[in-house]
Amino acid sequence: MTTVARSLSNKEPLLEVKNLRVEFPTRRGTLLAVDDVSFDIAPGEVLGVVGESGAGKSLTGNAIIGLLEPPGRIAGGEIRLEGRRIDNLPYEQMRKIRGARIGAIFQDPLTSLNPLYSVGRQLVETIQTHLPMSAADARKRAIDLLKEVGIPGAEHRIDHYPHQFSGGMRQRVVIALALCAGPRLIVADEPTTALDVSIQAQIIALLKRLCRDHGTAVMLVTHDMGVIAETADRVAVMYAGRIVEIGPVHNVIKHANHPYTRGLMGSIPSLGHRSERLIQIDGSMPRLTEIPRGCAFNPRCSERGRRCLVERPDLIPAGLGWAACWLHDVAGVGPAATKELADA
Amino acid sequence: MPDGSTLRSFVRIEGLKRHFDVSAPWLVRKLEGRSRQLVQAVDGIDIDIAKGETFSLVGESGCGKSTVARLVVGLYPPTAGRIEFDGQDMAGRRVRSESAALRRRLQMIFQDPYASLNPRWRVFDIIAEPIRAFGLATSKADLEKQVGDLLRQVRLTPADGRKFPHEFSGGQRQRISIARALASRPEFLVCDEPTSALDVSVQAQILNLMMDLQRRFGLTYLFISHNLAVVYHISTRVGVMYLGRLVEQAPTDTLFRRPKHPYTRMLLDTIPDLEMTGRQRTPVAGEVPSPLDPPSGCSFHPRCPFANDRCKAERPRSLPIEGGAVACHAIEEGRLAIEDRDYRPAP
């Protein structure tokens, strides 16, 4: 794949992911869970990554922070942070980058905190691991961070344990932990999924403010289009391990270029209009063992052509973004495709 | 109840309460001088559901909506209050055969399609169980025909009956639980968050299927959900719960176009909606208080911008308004104006 979906600004990208492949060797052969994924994120930008479960969005995020669970492994491509390759670093070096340059926020705030240590101790430990600070200074920074993420009475709350916080407050602590060393990039994997809607709005407002104040870039992985619509600058839609569409968030939502994105948007119940039936995409996403030939979406696609059955589309410029769909191949059927069609 | 006189209610819930005892063990209480502790999970609610309609309960986690679902199907006995189903008191003493006849007519669909199907049973047996339990099949061939029909109704094939649950995706499993719920030919289905474990494209399939089945069999639904957009699409009427109480109920359009209770307004403000990409959600301060120690008076007063001294002291009664009912002093006194809302996308 030659196209790299560029960020909106012309700034040097903070994170570049090129032709990333993540695979899982199994007894029945190797499964390709992330297949040739390329994108970049500019400083201060929020890139939303959406998709249904199993689309490979979390694996892409985990590959970037270097936390792929074995036997999963990066099988190809490269990841660059501020121009430096980070996908092939030894474990110890990656550990230093993670936390210092890249912060991570996970879905469940209860499991990402250690229940046996007070939140202050966890914050101080993280700060001292990445920054040369005395214990007293680190504690002061920890209190400032807790204040910044909106925990009332931070001086007093710092000595409390995770179970003494509510779900929303715990997620704030996790965000404070991710911010400890002033990272340039935050990978947030479903940060609001475990929270109630009223708390969700608070956490999203917080993430946006922090991003603006610190110029931190965010990769926001979620299945919730509503969260993306309010938070992200650009959005990448994933399906069966590939990016099928990427572009400015407003365009992807209002004028989706890929039939899958259109179906996905239509199936989300909205308050704007009420209809007898919701738009539905029949069937479900293929398992990794059964990805069809050609475009992976073709069995469920209402606009499928002959070419979609045999040849897999790469990202093609479409509207203000890119879509991996032959409908946008204005140049028409290339020689390679015609040959395949003749063979088929 | 405003609608009670005009509609003949099919399911009637009156003053329903359920308290859970979460006290420490007796000895610990005596040694440490602690008192009993009760969680008032459901604290006096009244609902009337007419035949063929979908009544939805919404609220945040811990508001007691799932407890109501379990009380209605009889998985928990109520602490106080009564539940009437088609004119019969569910709690009334009766002989075994009568109560079985009543139970056949109401079924439940659960949230997690991974946990609610027995992994060791084949799909055929899972769906056949209610038919066998209520003796609804005349012969083995009849049983097979019924299960095959049920599988087809939920857009699966009779051949799927030979498989085990793990061979299906989340959406397909939820179809199997719907088929099982329909097996005893019920009239009333209690659906506790049936789509919240599913992806959006699959959620749309299941919601469409549920609406199709409702039209076809004239089913009545009690639908529990935290997702207001889903509720908007599927419901005839909606009740909003907060800390074990019903703060507002109204026909769906009225609730969404002219919400009255400050909590309902807050919930509507927090829905992420694709139509309003430019809009900022108004984050609401505060969180749901612990049901162990609910606030005095109106339980929403600590988070309510319109609360005054009366709200802190006196629990508001539910009063009829515009075809629904609302429990709020500010609305009752006219301190809080009712405004129309528009969800159409900004040009």
XYZ file of C-alpha atoms in Angstrom:
691
model
C 0.000 0.000 0.000
C 1.500 3.319 -1.019
C -1.040 5.761 0.312
C -0.629 7.036 3.822
C -3.670 8.873 4.996
C -2.194 12.196 6.001
C -3.360 14.260 8.915
C -5.251 17.480 8.288
C -2.473 19.854 9.217
C 0.823 20.028 7.403
C 2.737 19.662 10.640
C 5.335 16.914 10.956
C 3.383 13.916 12.216
C 3.937 12.895 15.802
C 3.055 9.274 15.203
C 3.439 7.464 11.908
C 2.139 3.971 11.397
C 3.051 2.382 8.082
C 1.757 -0.908 6.714
C 1.368 -2.352 10.196
C 0.568 -6.065 10.324
C -0.226 -7.930 13.515
C -0.543 -11.690 13.385
C -1.379 -14.543 15.710
C 0.224 -17.892 14.995
C -2.233 -20.657 15.853
C -2.308 -24.398 15.379
C -4.493 -23.948 12.344
C -2.271 -21.394 10.676
C -1.465 -17.746 11.121
C -4.279 -15.266 11.621
C -3.762 -11.763 10.312
C -5.573 -9.564 12.832
C -4.274 -6.185 11.655
C -3.624 -6.098 7.934
C -1.610 -3.331 6.332
C -2.783 -0.422 8.459
C -1.273 3.032 7.841
C -2.121 6.385 9.408
C -0.481 9.242 11.207
C -1.391 11.625 13.988
C -0.230 15.261 14.218
C 0.676 16.911 17.528
C -2.464 18.014 19.336
C -4.724 15.990 17.068
C -7.359 13.495 18.188
C -7.663 10.527 15.866
C -10.676 8.346 16.541
C -10.450 4.669 15.630
C -13.836 2.970 15.433
C -14.981 -0.479 14.499
C -16.972 -3.398 15.834
C -15.488 -5.944 18.205
C -12.785 -7.933 16.483
C -12.043 -5.275 13.864
C -8.468 -4.924 15.148
C -8.755 -1.454 16.641
C -7.510 -2.347 20.120
C -4.710 -4.498 18.677
C -3.512 -1.515 16.647
C -3.463 0.568 19.835
C -1.669 -2.177 21.780
C 0.921 -2.566 19.005
C 1.710 1.148 19.292
C 2.213 1.053 23.059
C 4.153 -2.200 22.731
C 1.753 -4.266 24.765
C 0.648 -6.945 22.313
C -0.161 -10.079 24.217
C 1.825 -13.076 23.023
C 1.451 -15.012 20.787
C 0.332 -11.857 18.952
C 3.230 -10.127 17.241
C 4.037 -7.346 14.829
C 4.721 -9.126 11.561
C 5.474 -6.181 9.347
C 5.434 -2.449 8.853
C 6.788 0.216 11.125
C 5.695 2.590 13.875
C 7.513 5.890 14.303
C 7.124 8.293 17.204
C 8.605 11.736 16.500
C 10.528 10.221 13.613
C 12.069 7.416 15.681
C 11.158 3.786 15.120
C 9.612 2.245 18.198
C 8.187 -1.061 16.983
C 11.514 -2.935 17.087
C 12.862 -1.601 20.379
C 13.967 -4.019 23.106
C 11.480 -4.431 25.965
C 13.391 -2.276 28.475
C 13.718 0.677 26.100
C 10.086 0.463 25.110
C 9.169 0.438 28.802
C 10.884 3.818 29.196
C 9.030 5.307 26.235
C 5.723 3.946 27.416
C 4.741 6.214 30.256
C 7.234 8.942 29.385
C 6.344 9.625 25.733
C 3.168 7.577 25.332
C 0.459 7.408 27.960
C -2.159 4.664 28.009
C -5.744 4.732 29.276
C -7.705 1.492 29.348
C -11.362 0.638 29.497
C -11.793 -0.604 33.019
C -10.429 1.844 35.586
C -10.681 -0.714 38.368
C -8.339 -3.235 36.774
C -5.820 -0.655 35.596
C -5.146 0.523 39.155
C -3.416 -1.557 41.802
C -5.970 -2.132 44.582
C -3.245 -2.581 47.226
C -1.565 0.816 46.843
C -2.988 4.250 47.485
C -3.435 6.284 44.315
C -0.770 8.700 45.593
C 1.802 5.938 45.814
C 0.980 4.779 42.291
C 1.264 8.308 40.923
C 4.516 9.078 42.761
C 6.054 5.805 41.606
C 5.168 6.543 37.983
C 6.452 10.115 38.194
C 9.747 9.056 39.770
C 10.240 6.292 37.214
C 10.144 8.763 34.350
C 11.217 12.105 35.803
C 14.195 12.939 38.050
C 12.262 14.212 41.043
C 12.479 13.951 44.819
C 9.675 12.155 46.623
C 8.310 15.440 47.984
C 8.282 17.108 44.545
C 6.719 14.035 42.979
C 3.960 14.111 45.570
C 3.338 17.764 44.833
C 3.133 16.998 41.128
C 0.760 14.112 41.877
C -1.556 16.468 43.788
C -1.418 18.989 40.924
C -2.289 16.247 38.443
C -5.247 15.088 40.528
C -6.455 18.688 40.684
C -6.034 19.035 36.953
C -8.210 16.013 36.215
C -10.872 17.464 38.488
C -10.708 15.431 41.686
C -12.076 17.558 44.516
C -10.005 17.675 47.690
C -6.907 16.274 45.934
C -4.600 16.875 48.938
C -6.779 14.589 51.016
C -7.854 12.112 48.312
C -4.276 11.307 47.281
C -3.919 8.899 50.201
C -7.085 7.012 49.381
C -7.192 3.583 47.765
C -8.830 2.841 44.388
C -11.877 1.175 45.975
C -12.684 4.429 47.759
C -13.248 6.167 44.413
C -16.315 5.907 42.179
C -15.988 4.665 38.579
C -15.783 8.149 37.082
C -13.260 9.324 39.692
C -11.149 6.192 39.125
C -11.018 6.926 35.408
C -9.811 10.433 36.293
C -7.034 8.887 38.385
C -6.086 6.659 35.430
C -5.927 9.741 33.203
C -3.736 11.486 35.794
C -1.454 8.415 35.757
C -1.223 8.582 31.972
C -0.273 12.274 32.187
C 2.434 11.813 34.859
C 5.468 12.344 32.673
C 3.863 14.750 30.212
C 3.510 12.333 27.282
C 3.251 13.511 23.661
C 0.728 10.828 22.735
C -2.083 9.199 24.663
C -3.562 5.919 23.486
C -7.030 5.718 25.034
C -8.731 2.355 24.545
C -12.478 2.653 25.212
C -11.940 5.183 28.018
C -15.646 5.851 28.555
C -17.252 2.497 27.781
C -17.511 1.367 31.405
C -19.022 4.668 32.569
C -22.547 6.059 32.776
C -23.569 8.634 30.179
C -23.460 11.599 32.542
C -19.942 10.638 33.675
C -18.941 9.897 30.062
C -19.555 13.521 29.110
C -17.364 14.695 31.999
C -14.471 12.429 31.011
C -14.672 13.429 27.346
C -14.683 17.121 28.212
C -11.643 16.477 30.410
C -9.716 14.610 27.696
C -10.422 17.377 25.196
C -9.297 20.105 27.565
C -6.062 18.305 28.463
C -5.341 17.694 24.810
C -5.816 21.375 24.013
C -3.840 22.652 27.010
C -0.842 20.361 26.579
C -0.841 19.846 22.815
C -0.998 16.094 23.430
C -2.073 13.907 20.531
C -4.698 11.275 21.287
C -5.504 8.012 19.594
C -9.039 7.317 20.789
C -10.102 3.713 20.253
C -13.817 3.141 20.755
C -16.890 1.488 19.302
C -19.037 4.478 20.227
C -19.502 6.792 17.234
C -21.106 9.401 19.499
C -17.916 9.751 21.523
C -15.873 10.045 18.325
C -18.265 12.627 16.872
C -17.698 14.930 19.813
C -14.036 14.359 20.425
C -12.074 13.447 17.332
C -10.650 15.624 14.553
C -10.275 12.709 12.183
C -11.649 9.203 12.301
C -10.416 5.874 10.962
C -13.049 3.161 10.496
C -11.739 -0.390 10.786
C -13.285 -3.583 9.445
C -11.799 -7.088 9.593
C -8.307 -5.830 10.401
C -8.082 -3.036 7.844
C -8.858 0.655 7.703
C -11.781 0.963 5.286
C -12.209 4.701 5.579
C -10.302 7.595 7.108
C -11.061 11.281 6.971
C -12.232 14.385 8.843
C -14.810 13.362 11.419
C -17.625 15.527 10.093
C -17.243 14.112 6.584
C -17.085 10.508 7.654
C -20.247 10.896 9.720
C -22.293 12.995 7.313
C -20.948 11.897 3.946
C -19.441 8.472 4.455
C -17.692 7.138 1.385
C -17.522 3.452 2.233
C -20.727 1.367 2.188
C -19.754 -0.175 5.540
C -19.418 3.239 7.179
C -22.765 4.281 5.734
C -24.423 1.149 7.135
C -22.720 1.623 10.489
C -23.900 5.233 10.750
C -27.434 4.261 9.728
C -27.659 1.516 12.317
C -26.993 3.911 15.191
C -30.334 4.990 16.649
C -30.542 8.760 16.577
C -32.814 11.294 18.205
C -32.973 13.344 15.008
C -35.514 11.157 13.306
C -37.565 8.165 14.310
C -38.326 5.511 11.771
C -40.177 2.230 11.797
C -36.977 0.312 11.234
C -33.321 1.007 11.769
C -30.995 0.544 8.831
C -29.286 -2.766 9.351
C -26.287 -4.441 7.780
C -27.187 -8.097 7.475
C -24.754 -10.741 8.629
C -21.780 -10.022 10.840
C -18.089 -9.313 10.511
C -16.233 -12.412 9.239
C -14.018 -14.330 11.629
C -10.312 -13.977 10.962
C -10.249 -17.531 9.662
C -12.969 -16.848 7.111
C -12.083 -13.498 5.555
C -13.500 -13.616 2.031
C -11.477 -13.069 -1.095
C -11.504 -9.570 -2.546
C -13.014 -6.865 -0.371
C -13.638 -8.294 3.115
C -16.990 -6.497 3.270
C -18.320 -7.830 -0.041
C -20.701 -10.525 1.309
C -22.617 -7.859 3.262
C -22.311 -5.032 0.735
C -25.329 -3.871 -1.256
C -23.171 -2.114 -3.840
C -20.901 -5.056 -4.582
C -19.491 -5.340 -8.087
C -17.590 -8.168 -9.790
C -14.265 -6.594 -8.994
C -15.035 -6.581 -5.259
C -15.151 -10.377 -5.293
C -11.631 -10.839 -6.577
C -9.499 -7.837 -5.775
C -8.938 -6.198 -2.410
C -9.158 -2.387 -2.531
C -6.546 -0.150 -0.903
C -7.382 3.306 0.405
C -8.404 5.512 -2.535
C -8.960 9.295 -2.259
C -12.673 9.874 -1.729
C -14.197 13.222 -0.863
C -12.034 14.889 1.765
C -10.673 11.574 2.994
C -9.824 8.087 1.824
C -11.941 4.984 1.401
C -10.955 1.407 0.588
C -13.733 0.822 -1.900
C -13.726 0.291 -5.653
C -16.658 2.699 -6.026
C -14.119 5.493 -5.717
C -11.682 4.162 -8.271
C -12.496 6.799 -10.878
C -9.623 5.657 -13.070
C -11.635 2.527 -13.717
C -10.549 -1.066 -13.757
C -6.772 -1.344 -13.990
C -4.920 -3.951 -16.051
C -4.214 -6.167 -13.054
C -7.883 -6.310 -12.190
C -9.010 -7.067 -15.724
C -6.613 -9.960 -15.860
C -7.953 -11.349 -12.575
C -11.508 -10.901 -13.775
C -10.683 -12.812 -16.935
C -9.191 -15.611 -14.824
C -12.114 -15.736 -12.436
C -51.667 7.092 37.224
C -52.908 9.324 34.434
C -53.496 6.587 31.897
C -54.953 4.068 34.288
C -58.524 5.101 33.659
C -58.341 5.212 29.857
C -56.115 2.205 29.146
C -56.899 -1.226 30.386
C -53.572 -2.101 31.907
C -52.103 -5.495 31.114
C -49.357 -5.291 33.674
C -49.889 -3.095 36.697
C -47.191 -2.344 39.239
C -48.280 -0.590 42.409
C -46.066 0.800 45.151
C -43.382 -1.739 44.325
C -40.481 -1.833 46.776
C -37.482 -4.060 47.097
C -34.920 -3.584 49.821
C -31.746 -5.626 50.106
C -30.172 -6.324 53.461
C -26.458 -5.651 53.125
C -25.684 -5.569 56.859
C -22.583 -7.091 58.317
C -23.081 -10.519 59.988
C -24.976 -10.503 63.283
C -21.905 -11.086 65.468
C -19.889 -8.318 63.809
C -22.837 -5.969 64.232
C -23.124 -6.756 67.937
C -19.380 -6.491 68.580
C -18.888 -3.249 66.690
C -22.209 -1.692 67.587
C -23.259 -1.307 63.962
C -26.831 -1.169 62.855
C -28.588 -2.969 60.021
C -28.027 -1.555 56.548
C -30.618 -1.656 53.800
C -30.232 -0.788 50.145
C -33.507 0.574 48.862
C -32.978 -0.682 45.329
C -36.576 -0.072 44.312
C -38.360 2.396 46.508
C -42.014 2.600 45.613
C -42.790 2.720 41.912
C -46.084 2.573 39.992
C -46.253 1.541 36.353
C -49.149 0.594 34.092
C -48.357 -1.214 30.865
C -51.067 -1.617 28.232
C -51.302 -4.684 26.017
C -49.136 -4.505 22.905
C -47.046 -1.553 23.991
C -43.368 -1.234 24.851
C -42.699 0.409 28.177
C -39.039 1.300 28.695
C -37.211 1.996 31.916
C -34.057 4.103 31.620
C -31.538 5.256 34.156
C -27.892 5.079 35.077
C -26.247 2.070 36.673
C -27.488 1.393 40.178
C -30.832 3.133 39.727
C -32.744 -0.118 40.235
C -34.028 -0.739 36.715
C -32.753 -4.321 36.516
C -34.184 -5.038 39.959
C -37.601 -3.995 38.637
C -37.175 -6.447 35.740
C -36.346 -9.272 38.125
C -39.224 -8.393 40.438
C -41.678 -8.415 37.545
C -40.733 -11.910 36.382
C -40.669 -13.137 39.965
C -36.938 -13.773 40.320
C -37.090 -11.674 43.489
C -40.070 -11.393 45.810
C -41.052 -7.761 46.430
C -40.575 -6.214 49.882
C -43.828 -4.317 49.439
C -46.322 -3.479 46.743
C -48.071 -5.618 44.182
C -47.632 -6.716 40.619
C -50.732 -7.577 38.654
C -50.534 -9.479 35.406
C -53.688 -9.482 33.298
C -55.788 -8.841 36.391
C -54.173 -11.514 38.578
C -51.935 -10.750 41.530
C -48.567 -12.370 40.876
C -47.836 -12.833 44.565
C -51.208 -14.376 45.379
C -51.242 -17.934 46.684
C -52.446 -20.427 44.162
C -52.008 -24.039 43.221
C -48.958 -25.083 41.287
C -50.657 -25.565 37.940
C -52.164 -22.078 38.060
C -48.857 -20.375 38.760
C -47.200 -22.374 35.976
C -49.901 -21.176 33.597
C -49.151 -17.619 34.636
C -45.397 -18.023 34.301
C -45.726 -19.446 30.818
C -47.164 -16.127 29.696
C -44.178 -14.032 30.728
C -40.566 -14.580 29.782
C -37.293 -12.739 30.081
C -34.407 -11.879 27.740
C -31.131 -11.219 29.496
C -28.302 -8.826 28.771
C -25.347 -11.120 28.282
C -25.912 -13.694 25.541
C -22.686 -15.423 26.592
C -23.788 -16.074 30.157
C -27.480 -16.748 29.613
C -27.154 -19.864 27.421
C -25.961 -23.151 28.912
C -22.683 -23.906 27.084
C -23.163 -27.673 27.486
C -26.552 -27.827 25.855
C -27.268 -27.897 22.166
C -29.318 -24.986 20.856
C -32.210 -27.386 20.153
C -32.419 -28.389 23.808
C -32.051 -24.796 25.016
C -35.066 -23.743 22.966
C -37.020 -26.965 23.609
C -36.710 -26.673 27.395
C -39.627 -24.262 27.964
C -41.788 -26.285 25.530
C -41.042 -29.470 27.468
C -41.386 -27.787 30.866
C -44.855 -26.462 30.100
C -45.864 -29.570 28.129
C -46.642 -27.635 24.973
C -45.600 -30.292 22.462
C -47.819 -33.261 21.616
C -45.075 -35.451 20.166
C -41.375 -35.531 19.368
C -42.086 -34.499 15.788
C -44.217 -31.609 17.025
C -41.385 -30.479 19.322
C -38.931 -30.553 16.437
C -41.303 -28.600 14.261
C -41.865 -25.965 16.951
C -38.139 -25.479 17.593
C -37.484 -25.281 13.846
C -40.182 -22.634 13.453
C -38.783 -20.614 16.355
C -35.286 -20.705 14.863
C -36.680 -19.518 11.543
C -38.600 -16.709 13.238
C -35.351 -15.308 14.622
C -33.668 -15.676 11.193
C -31.626 -18.762 12.003
C -32.065 -22.172 10.373
C -33.427 -25.386 11.928
C -30.018 -26.966 11.251
C -28.498 -24.531 13.767
C -30.283 -26.477 16.492
C -27.598 -29.167 16.400
C -24.850 -26.682 17.271
C -23.606 -25.484 20.642
C -23.829 -21.829 21.773
C -20.070 -21.228 21.369
C -20.415 -21.714 17.629
C -22.453 -18.520 17.325
C -21.581 -14.818 17.404
C -22.998 -12.501 20.063
C -25.878 -11.349 17.870
C -26.809 -14.916 16.897
C -26.757 -15.961 20.542
C -29.116 -13.140 21.404
C -31.411 -14.484 18.642
C -31.266 -17.878 20.358
C -32.278 -16.322 23.690
C -35.155 -14.579 21.940
C -36.233 -17.903 20.393
C -36.103 -19.524 23.842
C -38.141 -16.691 25.330
C -40.755 -17.113 22.585
C -40.889 -20.895 22.968
C -43.588 -20.895 25.643
C -45.726 -18.551 23.490
C -45.621 -15.711 26.024
C -47.578 -12.470 25.838
C -45.245 -10.368 27.930
C -41.457 -10.159 27.569
C -39.145 -8.483 30.055
C -35.966 -7.476 28.214
C -33.078 -6.451 30.449
C -30.571 -4.538 28.282
C -30.917 -7.039 25.414
C -28.600 -5.156 23.062
C -26.031 -3.481 25.272
C -23.493 -6.302 24.866
C -23.768 -6.135 21.065
C -22.100 -4.093 18.349
C -24.199 -1.333 16.789
C -24.834 -3.013 13.439
C -25.957 -6.182 15.261
C -27.943 -4.097 17.743
C -29.942 -2.691 14.823
C -30.687 -6.250 13.619
C -31.912 -7.336 17.060
C -34.033 -4.212 17.614
C -35.651 -4.607 14.189
C -36.295 -8.287 14.928
C -37.876 -7.440 18.277
C -40.150 -4.844 16.670
C -41.152 -7.331 13.915
C -41.982 -10.032 16.473
C -43.991 -7.575 18.526
C -46.170 -6.680 15.539
C -46.539 -10.291 14.516
C -47.459 -11.789 17.885
C -48.898 -8.720 19.636
C -46.255 -8.953 22.357
C -45.981 -6.523 25.247
C -42.461 -5.497 26.252
C -40.927 -4.112 29.405
C -37.642 -2.886 28.008
C -34.775 -1.965 30.329
C -31.933 0.083 28.901
C -29.464 2.809 29.677
C -29.283 3.875 26.035
C -31.796 6.660 25.446
C -31.439 6.607 21.656
C -32.385 2.902 21.593
C -35.284 3.568 23.934
C -36.479 6.395 21.691
C -36.750 4.015 18.755
C -38.399 1.052 20.412
C -40.759 2.454 23.062
C -44.346 3.551 23.293
C -43.825 5.025 26.733
C -40.745 5.669 28.834
C -40.107 5.813 32.567
C -36.970 7.471 33.950
C -35.561 6.000 37.162
C -33.224 7.628 39.641
C -32.094 5.928 42.846
C -34.949 3.450 42.993
C -37.707 5.917 42.165
C -39.538 6.753 38.997
C -38.957 10.487 38.538
C -40.841 10.874 35.276
C -42.898 8.828 32.859
C -44.461 9.926 29.598
C -45.271 8.818 26.052
C -41.969 8.589 24.137
C -42.404 11.673 21.975
C -43.503 13.818 24.904
C -40.582 12.665 27.013
C -38.018 13.467 24.356
C -39.624 16.647 22.966
C -40.871 18.144 26.236
C -38.859 16.616 29.110
C -39.912 17.913 32.495
C -37.853 16.526 35.349
C -34.393 18.143 35.655
C -32.822 14.663 35.695
C -34.514 13.703 32.430
C -33.238 16.929 30.881
C -29.759 16.170 32.146
C -29.844 12.650 30.698
C -31.013 13.981 27.343
C -28.208 16.550 27.376
C -25.607 13.869 27.810
C -26.569 11.631 24.883
C -23.802 11.629 22.336
C -25.647 12.152 19.098
C -24.264 12.024 15.602
C -26.739 14.581 14.316
C -25.193 17.179 16.539
C -21.500 16.907 15.845
C -20.958 20.604 16.486
C -22.801 20.585 19.789
C -20.972 20.437 23.060
C -22.407 18.039 25.555
C -23.043 19.810 28.817
C -21.174 17.751 31.367
C -23.227 17.526 34.522
C -21.477 17.872 37.805
C -21.675 15.119 40.377
C -22.493 11.451 40.372
C -25.321 9.198 41.422
C -25.238 9.065 45.254
C -24.940 5.745 47.039
C -28.305 3.994 47.412
C -27.115 2.952 50.892
C -27.486 6.513 52.035
C -29.895 8.281 49.679
C -30.279 12.053 50.070
C -33.292 13.333 51.985
C -36.316 14.753 50.205
C -35.982 14.526 46.434
C -33.045 12.173 45.869
C -31.863 14.262 42.910
C -31.529 17.519 44.890
C -27.708 17.435 45.391
C -27.196 17.508 41.598
C -30.189 19.640 40.693
C -29.645 23.292 39.713
C -33.242 24.121 40.682
C -33.263 22.601 44.177
C -34.499 24.670 47.114
C -35.210 23.972 50.772
C -38.441 22.138 50.046
C -36.605 19.754 47.680
C -34.138 18.943 50.463
C -36.829 18.170 52.996
C -39.867 16.771 51.248
C -40.049 13.868 48.851
C -42.005 14.957 45.745
C -45.103 13.027 44.752
C -45.698 11.877 41.219
C -48.285 14.166 39.632
C -49.960 13.747 36.238
C -48.908 16.171 33.518
C -49.274 16.156 29.717
C -50.222 12.481 29.430
C -47.404 11.426 31.738
C -46.370 11.973 35.331
C -43.487 13.743 37.001
C -42.214 13.892 40.579
C -40.648 17.322 40.963
C -41.414 20.273 43.247
C -40.001 22.808 40.792
C -42.388 21.663 38.056
C -45.318 21.426 40.475
C -44.752 24.966 41.761
C -44.169 26.321 38.261
C -40.627 27.436 39.153
C -39.259 25.467 36.223
C -40.675 26.148 32.770
C -41.221 23.300 30.320
C -39.447 23.896 27.026
C -39.663 22.201 23.658
C -36.566 20.471 22.364
C -35.460 20.055 18.810
C -33.040 17.347 17.749
C -32.878 18.171 14.072
C -29.345 18.732 12.874
C -28.153 22.298 12.770
C -28.000 23.577 9.175
